[in-house]
XYZ file of C-alpha atoms in Angstrom:
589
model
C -10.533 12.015 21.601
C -9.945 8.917 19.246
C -12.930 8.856 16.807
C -13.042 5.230 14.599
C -15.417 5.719 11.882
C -16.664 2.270 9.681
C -19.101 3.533 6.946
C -21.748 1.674 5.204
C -21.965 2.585 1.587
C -24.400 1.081 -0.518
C -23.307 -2.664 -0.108
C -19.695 -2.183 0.514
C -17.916 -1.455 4.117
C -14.676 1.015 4.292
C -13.584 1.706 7.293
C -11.246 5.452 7.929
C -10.166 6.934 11.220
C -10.428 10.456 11.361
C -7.241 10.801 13.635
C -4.379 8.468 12.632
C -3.799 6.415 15.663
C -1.576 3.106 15.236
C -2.772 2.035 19.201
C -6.682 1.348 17.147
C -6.922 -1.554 14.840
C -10.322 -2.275 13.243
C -10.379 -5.186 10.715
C -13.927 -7.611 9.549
C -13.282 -10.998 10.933
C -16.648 -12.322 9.212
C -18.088 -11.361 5.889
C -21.071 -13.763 5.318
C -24.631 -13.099 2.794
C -26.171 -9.927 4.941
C -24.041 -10.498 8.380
C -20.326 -9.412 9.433
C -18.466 -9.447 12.284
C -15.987 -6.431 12.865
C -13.124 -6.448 15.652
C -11.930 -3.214 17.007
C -8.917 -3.520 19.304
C -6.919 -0.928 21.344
C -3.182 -2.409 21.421
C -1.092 -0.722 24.078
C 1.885 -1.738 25.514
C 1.493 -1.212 28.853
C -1.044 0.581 31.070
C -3.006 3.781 29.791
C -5.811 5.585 30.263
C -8.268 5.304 27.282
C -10.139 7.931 25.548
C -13.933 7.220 24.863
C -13.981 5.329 21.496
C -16.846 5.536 19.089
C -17.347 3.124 16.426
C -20.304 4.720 13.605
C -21.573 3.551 10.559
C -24.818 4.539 9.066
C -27.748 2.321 6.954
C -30.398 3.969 4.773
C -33.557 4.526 6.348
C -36.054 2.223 4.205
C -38.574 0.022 5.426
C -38.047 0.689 9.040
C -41.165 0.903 11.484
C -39.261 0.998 14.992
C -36.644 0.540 16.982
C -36.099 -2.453 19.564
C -33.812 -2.421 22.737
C -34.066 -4.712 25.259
C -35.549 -2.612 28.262
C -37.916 -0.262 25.694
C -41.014 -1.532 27.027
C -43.550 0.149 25.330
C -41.751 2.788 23.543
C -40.487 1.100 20.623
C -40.463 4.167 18.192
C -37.548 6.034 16.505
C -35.644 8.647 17.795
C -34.006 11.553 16.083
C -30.200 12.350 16.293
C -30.838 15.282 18.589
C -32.258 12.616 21.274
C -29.043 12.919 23.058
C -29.459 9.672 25.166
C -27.699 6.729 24.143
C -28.835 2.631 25.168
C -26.352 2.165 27.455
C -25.474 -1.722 28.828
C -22.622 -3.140 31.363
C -22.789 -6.545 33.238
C -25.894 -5.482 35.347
C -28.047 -3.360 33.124
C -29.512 -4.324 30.165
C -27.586 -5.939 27.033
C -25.261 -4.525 23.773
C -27.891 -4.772 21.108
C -29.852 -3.121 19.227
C -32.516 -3.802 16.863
C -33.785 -1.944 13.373
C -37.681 -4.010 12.320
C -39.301 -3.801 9.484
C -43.619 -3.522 8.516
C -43.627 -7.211 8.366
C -41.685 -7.708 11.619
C -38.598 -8.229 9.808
C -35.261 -7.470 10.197
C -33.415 -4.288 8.672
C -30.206 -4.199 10.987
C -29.680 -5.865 14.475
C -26.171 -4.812 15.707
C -24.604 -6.163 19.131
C -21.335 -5.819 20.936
C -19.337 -9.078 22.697
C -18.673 -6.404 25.332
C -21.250 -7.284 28.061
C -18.834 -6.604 30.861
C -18.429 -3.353 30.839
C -20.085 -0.194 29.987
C -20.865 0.190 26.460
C -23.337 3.253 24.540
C -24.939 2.102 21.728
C -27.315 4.245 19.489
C -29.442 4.509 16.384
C -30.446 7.667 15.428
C -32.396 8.810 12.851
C -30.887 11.746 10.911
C -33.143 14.398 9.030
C -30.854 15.820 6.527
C -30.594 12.410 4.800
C -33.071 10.266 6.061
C -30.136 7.741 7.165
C -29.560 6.017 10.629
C -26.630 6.619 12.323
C -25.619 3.914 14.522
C -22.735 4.319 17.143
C -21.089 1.735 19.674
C -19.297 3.761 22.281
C -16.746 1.986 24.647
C -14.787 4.107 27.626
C -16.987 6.886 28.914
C -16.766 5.207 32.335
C -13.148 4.226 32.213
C -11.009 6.102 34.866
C -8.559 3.885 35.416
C -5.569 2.673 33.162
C -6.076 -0.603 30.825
C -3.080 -3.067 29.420
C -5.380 -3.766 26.191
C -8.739 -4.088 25.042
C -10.922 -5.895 21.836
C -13.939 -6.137 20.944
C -16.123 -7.510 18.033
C -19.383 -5.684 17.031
C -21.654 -8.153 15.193
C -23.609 -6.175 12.233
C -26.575 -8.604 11.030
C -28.517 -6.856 7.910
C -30.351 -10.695 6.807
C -33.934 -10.899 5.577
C -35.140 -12.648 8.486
C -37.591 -12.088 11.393
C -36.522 -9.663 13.789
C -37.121 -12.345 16.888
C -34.426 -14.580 14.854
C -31.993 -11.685 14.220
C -32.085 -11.509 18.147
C -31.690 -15.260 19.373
C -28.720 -15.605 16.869
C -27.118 -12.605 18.787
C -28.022 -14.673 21.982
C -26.233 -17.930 20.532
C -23.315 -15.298 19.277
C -22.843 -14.451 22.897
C -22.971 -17.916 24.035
C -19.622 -18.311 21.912
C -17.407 -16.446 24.212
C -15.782 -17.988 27.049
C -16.668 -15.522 29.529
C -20.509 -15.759 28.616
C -21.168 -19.465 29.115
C -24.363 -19.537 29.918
C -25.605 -21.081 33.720
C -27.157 -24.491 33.942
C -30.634 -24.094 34.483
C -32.257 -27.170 36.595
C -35.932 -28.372 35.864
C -37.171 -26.102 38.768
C -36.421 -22.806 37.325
C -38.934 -24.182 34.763
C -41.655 -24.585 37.143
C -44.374 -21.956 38.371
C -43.663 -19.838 41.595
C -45.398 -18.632 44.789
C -43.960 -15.460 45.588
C -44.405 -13.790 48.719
C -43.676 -10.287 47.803
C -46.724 -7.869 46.718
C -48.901 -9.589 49.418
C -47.054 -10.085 52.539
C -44.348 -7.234 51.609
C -42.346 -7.675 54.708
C -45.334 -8.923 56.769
C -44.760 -12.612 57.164
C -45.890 -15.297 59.296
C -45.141 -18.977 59.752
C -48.817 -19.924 59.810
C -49.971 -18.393 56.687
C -47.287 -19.183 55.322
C -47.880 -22.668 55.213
C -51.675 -22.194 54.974
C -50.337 -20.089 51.757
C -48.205 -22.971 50.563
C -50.516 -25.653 50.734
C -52.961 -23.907 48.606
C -50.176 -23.178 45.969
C -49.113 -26.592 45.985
C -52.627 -27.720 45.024
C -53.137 -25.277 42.443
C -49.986 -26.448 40.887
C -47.066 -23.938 42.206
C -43.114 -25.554 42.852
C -41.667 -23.439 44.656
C -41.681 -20.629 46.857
C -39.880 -17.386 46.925
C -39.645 -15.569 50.631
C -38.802 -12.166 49.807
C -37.958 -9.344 51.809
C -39.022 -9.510 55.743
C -37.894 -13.101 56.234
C -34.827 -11.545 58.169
C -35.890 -8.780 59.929
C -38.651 -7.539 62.332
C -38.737 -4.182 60.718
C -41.977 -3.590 58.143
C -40.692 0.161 57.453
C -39.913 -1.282 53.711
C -36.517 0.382 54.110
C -33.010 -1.170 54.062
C -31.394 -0.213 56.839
C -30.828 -3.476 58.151
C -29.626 -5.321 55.677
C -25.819 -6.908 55.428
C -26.099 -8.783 58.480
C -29.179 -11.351 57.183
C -29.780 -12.819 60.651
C -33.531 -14.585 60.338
C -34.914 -12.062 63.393
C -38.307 -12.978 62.493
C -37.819 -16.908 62.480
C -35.484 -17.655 64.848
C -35.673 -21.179 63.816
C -35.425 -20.895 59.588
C -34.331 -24.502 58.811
C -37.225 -25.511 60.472
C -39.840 -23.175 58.458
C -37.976 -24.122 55.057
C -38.043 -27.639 56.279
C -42.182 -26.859 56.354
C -42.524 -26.085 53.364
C -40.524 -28.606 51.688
C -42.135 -31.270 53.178
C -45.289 -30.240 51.384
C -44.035 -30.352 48.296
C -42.347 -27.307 47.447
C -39.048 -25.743 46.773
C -37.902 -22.807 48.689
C -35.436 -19.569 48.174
C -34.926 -16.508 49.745
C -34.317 -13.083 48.869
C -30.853 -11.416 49.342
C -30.624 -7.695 48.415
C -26.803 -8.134 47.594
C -25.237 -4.690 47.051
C -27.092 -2.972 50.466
C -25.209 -2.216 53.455
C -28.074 -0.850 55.794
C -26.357 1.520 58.282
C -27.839 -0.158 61.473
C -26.368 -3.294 60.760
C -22.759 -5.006 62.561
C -21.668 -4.829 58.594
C -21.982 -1.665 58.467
C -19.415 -1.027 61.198
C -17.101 -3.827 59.557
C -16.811 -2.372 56.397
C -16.555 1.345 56.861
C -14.726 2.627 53.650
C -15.033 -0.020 51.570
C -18.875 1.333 50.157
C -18.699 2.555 46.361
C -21.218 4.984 48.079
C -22.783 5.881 51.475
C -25.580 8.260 50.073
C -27.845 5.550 48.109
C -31.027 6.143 47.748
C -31.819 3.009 50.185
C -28.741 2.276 51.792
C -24.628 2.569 51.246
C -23.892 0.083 49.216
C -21.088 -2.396 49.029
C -17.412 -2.178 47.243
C -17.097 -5.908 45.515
C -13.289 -4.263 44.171
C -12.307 -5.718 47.516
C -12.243 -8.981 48.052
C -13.090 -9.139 51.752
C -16.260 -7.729 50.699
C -17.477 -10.616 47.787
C -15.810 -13.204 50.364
C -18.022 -11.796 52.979
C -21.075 -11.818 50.733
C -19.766 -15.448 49.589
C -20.174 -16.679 52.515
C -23.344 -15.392 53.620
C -25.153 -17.127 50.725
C -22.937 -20.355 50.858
C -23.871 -20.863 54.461
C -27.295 -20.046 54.077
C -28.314 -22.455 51.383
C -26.067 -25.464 53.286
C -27.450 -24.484 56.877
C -30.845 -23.689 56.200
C -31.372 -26.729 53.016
C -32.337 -23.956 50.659
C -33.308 -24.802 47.060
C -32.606 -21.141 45.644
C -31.659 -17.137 46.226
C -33.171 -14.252 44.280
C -30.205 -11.950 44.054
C -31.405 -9.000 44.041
C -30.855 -5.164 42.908
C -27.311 -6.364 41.454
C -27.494 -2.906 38.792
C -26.751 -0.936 42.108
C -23.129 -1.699 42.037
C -22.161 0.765 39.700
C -19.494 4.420 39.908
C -21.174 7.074 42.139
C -19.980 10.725 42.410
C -18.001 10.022 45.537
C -16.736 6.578 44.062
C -13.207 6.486 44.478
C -10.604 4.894 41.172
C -7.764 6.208 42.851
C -4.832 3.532 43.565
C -5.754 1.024 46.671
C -3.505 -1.626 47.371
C -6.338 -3.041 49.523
C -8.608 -3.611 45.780
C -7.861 -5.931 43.252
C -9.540 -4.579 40.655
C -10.029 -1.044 38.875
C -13.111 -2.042 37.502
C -16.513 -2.234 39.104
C -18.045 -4.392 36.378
C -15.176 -6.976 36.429
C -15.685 -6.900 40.495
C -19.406 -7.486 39.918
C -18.998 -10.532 37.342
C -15.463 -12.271 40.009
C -18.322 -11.922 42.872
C -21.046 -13.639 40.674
C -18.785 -16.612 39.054
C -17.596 -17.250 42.887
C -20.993 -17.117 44.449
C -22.295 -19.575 41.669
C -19.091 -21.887 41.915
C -19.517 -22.394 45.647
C -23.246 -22.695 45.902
C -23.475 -25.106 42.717
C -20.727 -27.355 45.273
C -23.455 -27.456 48.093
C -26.928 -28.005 45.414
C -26.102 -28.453 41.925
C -29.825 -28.184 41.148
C -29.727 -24.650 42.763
C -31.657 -21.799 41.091
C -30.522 -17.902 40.882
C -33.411 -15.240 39.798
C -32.322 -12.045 38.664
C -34.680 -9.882 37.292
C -34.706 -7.095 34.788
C -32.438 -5.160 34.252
C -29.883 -7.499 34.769
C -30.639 -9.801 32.411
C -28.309 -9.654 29.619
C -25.870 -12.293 28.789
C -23.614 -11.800 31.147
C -26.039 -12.347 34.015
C -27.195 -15.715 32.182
C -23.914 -16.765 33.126
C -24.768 -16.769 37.060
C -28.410 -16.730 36.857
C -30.470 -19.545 35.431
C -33.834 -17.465 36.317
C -34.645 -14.083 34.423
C -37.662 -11.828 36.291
C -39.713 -9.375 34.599
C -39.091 -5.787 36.444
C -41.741 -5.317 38.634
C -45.164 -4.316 36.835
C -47.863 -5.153 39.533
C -51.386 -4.845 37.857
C -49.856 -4.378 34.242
C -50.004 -7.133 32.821
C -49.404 -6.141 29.397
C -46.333 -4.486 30.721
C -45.733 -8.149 31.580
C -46.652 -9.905 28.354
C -44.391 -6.857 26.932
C -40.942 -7.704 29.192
C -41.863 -11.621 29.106
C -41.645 -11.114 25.203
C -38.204 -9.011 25.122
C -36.362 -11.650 28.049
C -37.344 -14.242 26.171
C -35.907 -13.030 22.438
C -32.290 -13.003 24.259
C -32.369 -15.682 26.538
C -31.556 -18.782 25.040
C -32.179 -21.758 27.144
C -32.579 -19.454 30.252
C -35.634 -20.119 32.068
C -37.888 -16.686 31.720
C -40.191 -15.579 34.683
C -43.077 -13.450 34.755
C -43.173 -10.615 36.864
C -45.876 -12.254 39.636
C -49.036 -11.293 38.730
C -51.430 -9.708 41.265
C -55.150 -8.796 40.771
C -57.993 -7.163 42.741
C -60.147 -9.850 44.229
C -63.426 -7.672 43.117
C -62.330 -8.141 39.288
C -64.274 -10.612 37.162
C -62.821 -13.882 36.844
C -62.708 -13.318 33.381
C -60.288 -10.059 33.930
C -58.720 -11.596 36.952
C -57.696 -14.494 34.112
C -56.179 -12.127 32.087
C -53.436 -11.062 34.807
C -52.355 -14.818 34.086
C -52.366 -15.713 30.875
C -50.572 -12.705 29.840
C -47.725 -14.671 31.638
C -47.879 -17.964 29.837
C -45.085 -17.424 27.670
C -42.810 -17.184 30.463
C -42.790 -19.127 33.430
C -45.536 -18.408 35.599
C -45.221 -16.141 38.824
C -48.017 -15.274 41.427
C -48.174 -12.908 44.558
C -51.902 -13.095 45.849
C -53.361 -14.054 49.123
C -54.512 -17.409 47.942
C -56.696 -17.995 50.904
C -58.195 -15.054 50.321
C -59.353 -15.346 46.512
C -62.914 -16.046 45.503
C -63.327 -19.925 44.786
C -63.669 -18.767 40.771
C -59.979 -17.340 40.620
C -58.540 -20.092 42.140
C -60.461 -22.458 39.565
C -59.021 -20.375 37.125
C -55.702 -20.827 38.447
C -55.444 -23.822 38.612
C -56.805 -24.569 35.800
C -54.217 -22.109 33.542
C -51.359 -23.693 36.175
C -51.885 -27.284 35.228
C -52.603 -26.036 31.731
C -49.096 -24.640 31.661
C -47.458 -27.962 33.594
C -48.912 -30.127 30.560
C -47.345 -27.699 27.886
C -44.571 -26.143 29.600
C -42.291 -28.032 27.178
C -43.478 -26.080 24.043
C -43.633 -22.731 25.884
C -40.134 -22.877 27.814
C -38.502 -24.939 25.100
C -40.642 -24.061 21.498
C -39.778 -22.319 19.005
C -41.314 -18.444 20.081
C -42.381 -15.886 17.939
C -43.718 -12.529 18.733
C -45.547 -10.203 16.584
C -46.019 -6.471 16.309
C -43.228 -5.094 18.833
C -44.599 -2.021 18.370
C -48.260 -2.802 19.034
C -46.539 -4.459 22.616
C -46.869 -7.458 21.220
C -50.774 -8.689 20.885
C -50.135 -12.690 19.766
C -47.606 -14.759 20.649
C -46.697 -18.219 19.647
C -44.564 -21.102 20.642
C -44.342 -24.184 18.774
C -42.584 -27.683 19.549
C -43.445 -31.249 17.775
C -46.197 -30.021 15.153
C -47.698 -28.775 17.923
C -48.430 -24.640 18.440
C -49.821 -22.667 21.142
C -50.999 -19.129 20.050
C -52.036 -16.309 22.710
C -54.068 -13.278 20.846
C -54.582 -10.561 22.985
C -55.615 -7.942 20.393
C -58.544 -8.188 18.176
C -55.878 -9.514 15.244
C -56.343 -11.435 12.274
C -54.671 -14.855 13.113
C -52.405 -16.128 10.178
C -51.721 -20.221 10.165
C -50.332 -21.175 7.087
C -48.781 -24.444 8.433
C -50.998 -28.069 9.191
C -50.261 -28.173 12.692
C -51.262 -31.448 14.136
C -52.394 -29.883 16.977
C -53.643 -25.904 18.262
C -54.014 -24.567 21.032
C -55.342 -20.739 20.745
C -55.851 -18.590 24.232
C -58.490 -15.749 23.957
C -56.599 -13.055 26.143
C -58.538 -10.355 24.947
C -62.384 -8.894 25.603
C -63.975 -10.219 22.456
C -65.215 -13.799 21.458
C -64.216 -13.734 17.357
C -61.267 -15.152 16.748
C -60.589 -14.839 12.529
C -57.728 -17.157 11.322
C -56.508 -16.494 8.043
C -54.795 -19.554 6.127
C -52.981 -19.858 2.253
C -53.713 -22.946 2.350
C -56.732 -25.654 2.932
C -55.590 -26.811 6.365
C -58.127 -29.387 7.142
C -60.677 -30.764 9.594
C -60.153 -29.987 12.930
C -62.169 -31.347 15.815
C -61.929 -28.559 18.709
C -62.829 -28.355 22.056
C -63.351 -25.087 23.955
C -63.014 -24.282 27.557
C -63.860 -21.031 29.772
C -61.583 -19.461 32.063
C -62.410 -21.674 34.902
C -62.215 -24.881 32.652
C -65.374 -25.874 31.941
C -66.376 -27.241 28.329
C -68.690 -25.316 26.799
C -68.059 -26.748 23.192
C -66.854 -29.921 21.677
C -67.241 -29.301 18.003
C -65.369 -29.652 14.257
C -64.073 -26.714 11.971
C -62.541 -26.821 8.363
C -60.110 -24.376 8.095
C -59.879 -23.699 4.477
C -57.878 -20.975 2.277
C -58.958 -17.589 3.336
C -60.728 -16.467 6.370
C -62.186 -18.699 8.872
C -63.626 -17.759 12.592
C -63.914 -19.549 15.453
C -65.759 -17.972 18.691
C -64.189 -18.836 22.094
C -64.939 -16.482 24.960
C -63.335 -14.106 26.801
C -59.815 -15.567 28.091
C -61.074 -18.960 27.217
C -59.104 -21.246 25.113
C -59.767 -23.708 22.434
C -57.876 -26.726 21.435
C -57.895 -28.013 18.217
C -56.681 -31.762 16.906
C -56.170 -32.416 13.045
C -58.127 -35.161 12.087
């Protein structure tokens, strides 16, 4: 095994390999104030199997509260170094970062990889003996076929900033690289969404359908997502039928989508890409080209051979030009990935070794040919393909699906968001029981509002209060969606998931508390907008600084004034009462 070692000492980097090995070249390409950029390259002259390759360096454990990566979710703590499980990404699961924060939210050490193809382990472990972390990047543990050459540059950013920042530079790092151009992302994949998925599941009908759509429209919704069921006639939630995508249960599609569009809103379907279902004519067509035939759900696809992504091509291509469709939501794409019984042996019939560079040749084509029939397509994939190579086919990143949990939402909203650039960032939909309190239905939504704003309820069905509320969060978010999709965003506390948010564009900020936290705002904002998203009315804002006179308006849940008042907010602490998952909006004077 070839071991490359780079160790950190005090404020110098040496780098030593601990077997002599000409093939491995590892060199700094970047030495700025707190950030450098190191390249590691395996030169070959012709094809070879690699060994796994670890790159490790370690950084003095001081001032370090927890550890970020990009699919944590709520467990944000430090691990030992005998927590055996690396972070692992490739082009469908998660991303080649990881993050080191500090008490104040600030960053100790991000480190990222430019290799968001293939698979890469990545760790930082905390080590007992001498209260150091050791941090690894691992490349080749799923390489079984031979390689020509390889490089890579590992980006090691140690500057005093705030952790979010550390993060969105790596994003804009990643944008650098040719082969992780990021996706043009039309005005629609900015705009709230009806999905049919946690209510309908594969139950759907044309009629409430459009009953369903007409309400959404009202309240402010865009477009429409039909998810699974809007090709078959089977409700068994299985797959076993999917490859052939024949619309069973609407015989005539174009006609439904043509429905729906002509009230207003913009329709895309569900595709899940990788599935084979063994009762479908697919099935039959591709026997022995599946990576495997014993999935969980159903044998899933080989993209190595390219009969198989010009198949899948061209069931999405004709779709969206037959059927007028405004968008797909590609789904379970982390599914094509080696299996026990996945073959690497030679096959003249595959033209490629790798399963990862398969994945991202099917993705680039599918985008190329369905940007030809609507440029103003949209693509949702959803956690945990949403690293930066999927931002180069993708122009919609989902939330994993969290129904009822919505600070699980607020929570994966927050960690899309820090590494998604320009990407437009969806809430999972949110979903409520129709006996909750409009007050705690409203909290199901606003936890969304720093992403783009997804819903999955029988509309017809909700008491006449929710659907004030709504609406009334919906056109909220239509009026602002500028600052929250475009602003500059800053979360707070990873560790405490999270509990305010802000985004601020044009002197103007919009802060979500959903803690009982003291609010600091030590900047004269012309305008504030602060969302109550937690059980108590006392909101305490804490300023250095005299800020001024404020004139303030406060709404309820529903959006009814209940207040139209003014406030000095002067050095020190300062409250302000707004109830539960109201919001008040304040106006320097």
């Amino acid at each position: 095994m070839i071991e490359s070692i780079l160790i950190k000492a005090n404020n110098n980097l040496s780098y030593n390999s601990d077997e002599k090995d000409e093939r491995i070249n590892l060199k700094q390409i970047v030495d700025e104030e707190g950030l450098q950029i190191h390249r590691i390259e395996y030169l070959v002259q012709e094809n070879t199997l690699p060994h796994p390759l670890t790159v490790h360096w370690k950084v003095p454990a001081v001032n370090v509260m927890g550890v970020w990566k990009p699919t944590a979710d709520f467990s944000k703590r430090i691990e030992a170094d005998w927590e055996l499980e690396s972070h692992e990404s490739r082009i469908s699961i998660d991303a080649p970062i990881i993050s080191l924060f500090g008490n104040a939210d600030e960053n100790i050490l991000c480190f990222s990889c430019s290799n968001a193809i293939n698979k890469v382990e990545m760790a930082a472990k905390y080590r007992e003996e001498d209260n150091h972390f050791y941090c690894t990047v691992k490349f080749f543990t799923e390489c079984k076929y031979p390689i020509s050459g390889f490089s890579a540059d590992i980006r090691i950013d140690q500057r005093n900033v705030h952790f979010s920042k550390a993060l969105q530079d790596t994003a804009k790092w990643w944008e650098s690289f040719e082969n992780l151009k990021p996706a043009y992302v039309p005005d629609i994949a900015n705009k709230p969404l009806y999905s049919t998925w946690y209510q309908f599941h594969q139950n759907l009908s044309e009629d409430l359908l459009l009953k369903e759509c007409k309400i959404a429209k009202g309240l402010g919704f865009e477009s429409i997502i039909l998810d699974d069921g809007w090709q078959t006639n089977d409700n068994t939630r299985g797959y076993d039928y999917t490859g052939d995508w024949r619309p069973e249960r609407f015989p005539n599609f174009q006609d439904l989508v043509k429905k729906i569009q002509d009230l207003g809103m913009k329709v895309g379907i569900w595709y899940s890409v990788p599935f084979c279902g063994v009762k479908s004519e697919a099935y039959k067509k591709f026997k022995g080209k599946f990576l495997t035939k014993n999935h969980r759900w159903a044998p899933v696809f080989d993209p190595r051979f390219p009969e198989v992504r010009d198949y899948l091509v061209g069931i999405y291509t004709n779709a969206v030009r037959d059927w007028q469709l405004d968008g797909l939501k590609l789904d379970f794409i982390d599914d094509f990935k080696s299996y026990e019984e996945t073959s690497f042996d030679y096959n003249p019939e595959r033209d490629f070794s790798s399963i990862n560079d398969a994945v991202d040749a099917l993705l680039v084509q599918v985008v190329s040919e369905l940007r030809k029939i609507n440029p103003e397509i949209f693509i949702e994939f959803r956690q945990k393909y949403t690293g930066p190579a999927m931002r180069k086919y993708g122009n919609m990143l989902r939330a994993f699906d969290c129904p009822g949990d919505y600070t699980m939402n607020r929570v994966r909203i927050a960690d899309i968001k820090m590494l998604a650039g320009k990407t437009a960032v969806h809430a999972d939909m949110v979903k409520w029981h129709f006996d909750e309190s409009v007050e705690d239905a409203a909290l199901h939504f606003m936890n969304t509002l720093f992403g783009v704003p997804q819903i999955s309820i029988m509309l017809h069905e909700a008491p006449k209060s929710h659907l004030n509320m709504i609406q009334f969060y919906t056109e909220y978010w239509n009026k602002n969606s500028k600052v929250f999709c475009s602003g500059k965003f800053l979360p707070s506390r990873p560790l405490s998931n999270y509990p305010i948010l802000r985004a601020n564009l044009n002197n103007k900020v919009i802060i979500g508390i959903f803690e009982d936290q003291i609010l600091q705002i030590n900047h004269r904002f012309l305008a504030i907008d602060i969302l109550n998203a937690k059980a108590s009315k006392m909101i305490v804002i804490n300023s250095n600084l005299n800020l001024g006179t404020y004139e303030y308006k406060i709404y309820d849940c529903e959006g009814k004034l209940i207040k139209d008042n003014f406030i000095n907010i002067d050095e020190g602490l300062n409250t302000i009462e707004i109830p539960k998952s109201g919001m008040a909006q304040l106006k320097l004077i």
